[in-house]
Amino acid sequence: MTVPEADWAEALRLLASYDEVALACHVGPDGDALGSMLALGLALRAQGRTVRASWGSEPFEVPAAYASLPGLELLVPADQIPAAPGLLVTFDTGSTDRLGSLADRVAAAQDVLVIDHHVTNTRFGTVNLIDADAAATAVVVVELLDRMGLEVTAEVAAPVYTGLVTDTGSFKYASTTPEVHELAARLLETGIRHDVISREIWDTAPFAYVQLLGTVCSRAVLEPADVGGLGLVWTRVDKDDLDRSGLALSDVEGVIDVLRTSREAEVAVVLKTDPADGLLKVSTRSKGAVDVGAVCVALGGGGHRFAAGFTSYDDVETTLDRLRAALATAPHLPA
Ligand code: 5GP
Ligand code: MN
């Protein structure tokens, strides 16, 4: 699903029309959301534009894994994003609710450019650059920069690489195409420290996280009869767990990557209590047989076929019951 030429042309026209640009990515930003936003932000700033970038959730704190990225000086708290921006560009954001407190800027902005790769994207922009086949939003950003004639410098390459490794699981997921490796090669040729970027993302955590991993994995439950007999494994991360360990929600994103290694379960689920609002943030992963994206859309969320999530206003048991029911009839994907 490539982006129509007319949409590229419109995007270039929009980006040429505004000296000040507001950038926003999804709440609780991951490497692709933040990386693709910083990459375009840095390239626009190098052109002399005024760039403000943010996200609409608390805490407004860059997750430790991304704290060494170039371009963090472009970030401002959400309330410093103009109430009615001329041009608003959104990144990796499938629907306006995923902008949190910045959602109101969509209606207030003169123009909205949506840059994304979620198949579930609601196309809320005046112009939409949505490539559901792209491995990461960062891939779409590079194509945009190329079309704008802007150089992908080492400074720009580092956040792009961050988005690429995050969303391909270090080049492991099915989304890893020859083009992904070609882009990675191009980024490495700029001289970025890909080893340092990857170590910060995948191989560095506070000791308290290692201990928390033990706690939440030892309480994991395997339900072989669920998902129509394909198996479900799930666990919780409670507010208490975070309080005791001094960790933020963004620090425990990797729990699901350990949980989903369980051979006996097609689907893995982590239910995390967000200390900011007390709501359950539910992460789901499938091994490839079941479309968890469709399941999460049905439950009010979104995502991709094999990695998706939703926010639940119910307690853990009720949320699990709704999820089990949806998973029992989930669309099966071709092998
Ligand atoms: P994660 O489980 O890593 O938080 O998210 C996996 C995927 O699901 C990501 O693509 C993310 O954008 C999407 N996702 C997670 N939570 C939500 C949600 O509450 N709403 C929507 N629309 N998408 C979500
Ligand atoms: Mn993404």
Tab-separated table of C-alpha atoms in Angstrom, residues 83-286:
chain	number	residue	atom	x	y	z
A	83	ALA	CA	-3.375	26.298	20.556
A	84	ALA	CA	-4.030	26.796	16.836
A	85	PRO	CA	-0.899	25.832	14.885
A	86	GLY	CA	-0.531	26.711	11.214
A	87	LEU	CA	0.825	23.303	10.282
A	88	LEU	CA	0.609	20.323	12.604
A	89	VAL	CA	2.485	17.155	11.614
A	90	THR	CA	1.657	13.920	13.459
A	91	PHE	CA	3.842	10.810	13.612
A	92	ASP	CA	3.024	7.127	14.162
A	93	THR	CA	-0.419	8.155	15.381
A	94	GLY	CA	-3.313	6.080	14.062
A	95	SER	CA	-6.159	8.199	15.428
A	96	THR	CA	-6.624	11.567	17.138
A	97	ASP	CA	-7.266	10.034	20.583
A	98	ARG	CA	-3.669	8.736	20.478
A	99	LEU	CA	-2.540	12.398	20.651
A	100	GLY	CA	-3.859	12.667	24.224
A	101	SER	CA	-3.932	16.299	25.370
A	102	LEU	CA	-2.789	17.426	21.891
A	103	ALA	CA	-5.832	15.907	20.145
A	104	ASP	CA	-7.586	19.293	20.127
A	105	ARG	CA	-4.810	20.769	17.938
A	106	VAL	CA	-6.048	18.661	14.994
A	107	ALA	CA	-9.289	20.622	14.612
A	108	ALA	CA	-7.582	23.919	15.525
A	109	ALA	CA	-4.665	23.665	13.079
A	110	GLN	CA	-4.907	25.234	9.631
A	111	ASP	CA	-3.366	22.127	8.076
A	112	VAL	CA	-2.588	18.678	9.448
A	113	LEU	CA	-0.063	16.340	7.833
A	114	VAL	CA	-0.413	12.756	9.071
A	115	ILE	CA	2.686	10.559	8.674
A	116	ASP	CA	2.100	6.957	9.691
A	117	HIS	CA	2.224	3.248	8.876
A	118	HIS	CA	-0.721	1.910	10.896
A	119	VAL	CA	-3.188	-0.013	8.745
A	120	THR	CA	-5.879	1.198	11.180
A	121	ASN	CA	-5.104	4.910	10.563
A	122	THR	CA	-8.296	6.988	10.441
A	123	ARG	CA	-6.777	9.501	7.951
A	124	PHE	CA	-7.514	12.544	10.104
A	125	GLY	CA	-5.125	14.882	8.257
A	126	THR	CA	-5.740	17.429	5.535
A	127	VAL	CA	-2.961	15.417	3.876
A	128	ASN	CA	-2.154	11.818	4.815
A	129	LEU	CA	1.129	10.021	4.147
A	130	ILE	CA	0.164	6.543	5.309
A	131	ASP	CA	2.074	3.502	4.097
A	132	ALA	CA	0.770	0.414	5.863
A	133	ASP	CA	3.545	-1.627	4.231
A	134	ALA	CA	6.297	0.522	5.701
A	135	ALA	CA	8.186	-1.209	8.523
A	136	ALA	CA	8.181	2.025	10.531
A	137	THR	CA	6.885	5.576	10.318
A	138	ALA	CA	10.578	6.521	10.143
A	139	VAL	CA	10.739	4.847	6.700
A	140	VAL	CA	7.996	7.173	5.431
A	141	VAL	CA	9.879	10.145	6.902
A	142	VAL	CA	13.027	9.228	4.939
A	143	GLU	CA	11.064	9.037	1.710
A	144	LEU	CA	9.600	12.451	2.500
A	145	LEU	CA	13.066	13.929	3.186
A	146	ASP	CA	14.359	12.471	-0.093
A	147	ARG	CA	11.460	14.007	-1.972
A	148	MET	CA	12.067	17.357	-0.223
A	149	GLY	CA	15.711	17.159	-1.281
A	150	LEU	CA	16.869	17.285	2.334
A	151	GLU	CA	20.006	15.410	3.339
A	152	VAL	CA	19.815	12.521	5.787
A	153	THR	CA	22.784	13.578	7.913
A	154	ALA	CA	24.164	11.505	10.805
A	155	GLU	CA	22.073	13.694	13.119
A	156	VAL	CA	18.902	12.793	11.224
A	157	ALA	CA	19.971	9.177	10.693
A	158	ALA	CA	20.214	8.377	14.430
A	159	PRO	CA	16.514	8.932	15.235
A	160	VAL	CA	15.504	7.276	11.947
A	161	TYR	CA	17.577	4.212	12.862
A	162	THR	CA	15.941	4.231	16.303
A	163	GLY	CA	12.499	4.029	14.699
A	164	LEU	CA	13.627	1.318	12.307
A	165	VAL	CA	15.162	-0.986	14.944
A	166	THR	CA	12.301	-0.426	17.376
A	167	ASP	CA	9.523	-1.314	14.949
A	168	THR	CA	11.326	-4.243	13.309
A	169	GLY	CA	12.397	-5.706	16.664
A	170	SER	CA	16.018	-5.347	15.594
A	171	PHE	CA	15.320	-6.580	12.060
A	172	LYS	CA	13.567	-9.727	13.304
A	173	TYR	CA	9.923	-9.134	12.392
A	174	ALA	CA	8.283	-10.048	9.082
A	175	SER	CA	8.235	-6.333	8.213
A	176	THR	CA	12.019	-6.547	7.684
A	177	THR	CA	12.305	-6.381	3.880
A	178	PRO	CA	15.387	-6.032	1.665
A	179	GLU	CA	14.493	-2.314	1.501
A	180	VAL	CA	14.691	-2.116	5.307
A	181	HIS	CA	18.233	-3.495	5.233
A	182	GLU	CA	19.145	-1.141	2.385
A	183	LEU	CA	17.888	1.808	4.424
A	184	ALA	CA	19.801	0.547	7.473
A	185	ALA	CA	22.971	0.362	5.358
A	186	ARG	CA	22.422	3.922	4.156
A	187	LEU	CA	21.944	5.128	7.739
A	188	LEU	CA	25.088	3.304	8.946
A	189	GLU	CA	27.083	4.936	6.161
A	190	THR	CA	26.465	8.314	7.838
A	191	GLY	CA	28.629	7.088	10.724
A	192	ILE	CA	25.963	6.730	13.414
A	193	ARG	CA	26.799	4.603	16.460
A	194	HIS	CA	24.219	1.910	15.779
A	195	ASP	CA	25.811	-0.280	18.452
A	196	VAL	CA	25.253	2.381	21.117
A	197	ILE	CA	21.707	3.095	19.891
A	198	SER	CA	20.802	-0.613	20.026
A	199	ARG	CA	22.432	-1.180	23.402
A	200	GLU	CA	20.467	1.703	24.907
A	201	ILE	CA	17.196	0.367	23.474
A	202	TRP	CA	17.556	-3.380	24.022
A	203	ASP	CA	20.394	-4.145	26.394
A	204	THR	CA	20.347	-1.515	29.125
A	205	ALA	CA	17.967	-1.306	32.076
A	206	PRO	CA	18.117	-0.414	35.767
A	207	PHE	CA	18.702	-3.372	38.092
A	208	ALA	CA	15.228	-2.665	39.484
A	209	TYR	CA	13.831	-3.624	36.076
A	210	VAL	CA	15.588	-6.985	36.127
A	211	GLN	CA	13.951	-7.633	39.497
A	212	LEU	CA	10.541	-6.419	38.316
A	213	LEU	CA	10.828	-8.750	35.337
A	214	GLY	CA	11.247	-11.643	37.787
A	215	THR	CA	8.174	-10.589	39.749
A	216	VAL	CA	5.837	-10.068	36.808
A	217	CYS	CA	7.051	-13.150	34.897
A	218	SER	CA	6.652	-15.395	37.938
A	219	ARG	CA	3.001	-14.325	38.224
A	220	ALA	CA	2.338	-14.955	34.514
A	221	VAL	CA	-0.573	-17.266	33.706
A	222	LEU	CA	-0.642	-19.736	30.815
A	223	GLU	CA	-4.113	-20.615	29.476
A	224	PRO	CA	-3.641	-23.255	26.763
A	225	ALA	CA	-7.376	-23.540	25.966
A	226	ASP	CA	-7.737	-19.831	25.137
A	227	VAL	CA	-7.495	-18.233	21.670
A	228	GLY	CA	-9.457	-21.186	20.285
A	229	GLY	CA	-6.927	-23.646	21.714
A	230	LEU	CA	-3.836	-21.802	20.442
A	231	GLY	CA	-2.990	-20.593	23.935
A	232	LEU	CA	-2.786	-17.321	25.837
A	233	VAL	CA	-0.119	-16.142	28.262
A	234	TRP	CA	-0.707	-13.001	30.312
A	235	THR	CA	0.582	-11.025	33.246
A	236	ARG	CA	-0.002	-7.732	35.061
A	237	VAL	CA	2.220	-4.811	35.991
A	238	ASP	CA	0.528	-3.064	38.909
A	239	LYS	CA	1.009	0.464	40.209
A	240	ASP	CA	2.647	-1.129	43.273
A	241	ASP	CA	5.251	-2.830	41.089
A	242	LEU	CA	6.198	0.486	39.531
A	243	ASP	CA	6.144	2.377	42.840
A	244	ARG	CA	8.358	-0.197	44.540
A	245	SER	CA	10.898	-0.252	41.733
A	246	GLY	CA	10.816	3.466	40.976
A	247	LEU	CA	10.179	2.656	37.310
A	248	ALA	CA	7.973	4.461	34.802
A	249	LEU	CA	5.469	2.845	32.449
A	250	SER	CA	7.890	3.433	29.570
A	251	ASP	CA	10.523	1.359	31.416
A	252	VAL	CA	8.421	-1.814	31.334
A	253	GLU	CA	7.632	-1.916	27.601
A	254	GLY	CA	9.998	-4.885	27.233
A	255	VAL	CA	8.061	-7.204	29.570
A	256	ILE	CA	5.904	-8.411	26.684
A	257	ASP	CA	8.990	-9.370	24.682
A	258	VAL	CA	9.947	-11.874	27.376
A	259	LEU	CA	6.396	-13.108	27.938
A	260	ARG	CA	5.723	-13.709	24.242
A	261	THR	CA	8.609	-16.172	23.980
A	262	SER	CA	6.329	-18.789	25.648
A	263	ARG	CA	6.054	-21.536	23.038
A	264	GLU	CA	2.696	-22.755	24.387
A	265	ALA	CA	0.881	-19.487	23.686
A	266	GLU	CA	-0.024	-17.896	20.356
A	267	VAL	CA	-0.981	-14.643	22.083
A	268	ALA	CA	0.791	-12.764	24.888
A	269	VAL	CA	-0.862	-9.993	26.899
A	270	VAL	CA	0.510	-7.548	29.469
A	271	LEU	CA	-1.942	-5.411	31.465
A	272	LYS	CA	-0.144	-2.367	32.840
A	273	THR	CA	-1.701	0.106	35.248
A	274	ASP	CA	-0.765	3.629	34.156
A	275	PRO	CA	0.140	5.534	37.342
A	276	ALA	CA	-0.822	8.794	35.575
A	277	ASP	CA	-4.523	7.952	35.143
A	278	GLY	CA	-5.028	4.573	36.850
A	279	LEU	CA	-6.248	3.038	33.571
A	280	LEU	CA	-5.075	-0.307	32.197
A	281	LYS	CA	-2.788	-0.061	29.190
A	282	VAL	CA	-3.058	-3.417	27.457
A	283	SER	CA	-0.312	-4.704	25.158
A	284	THR	CA	-0.941	-7.711	22.924
A	285	ARG	CA	1.328	-9.728	20.621
A	286	SER	CA	0.650	-12.706	18.385
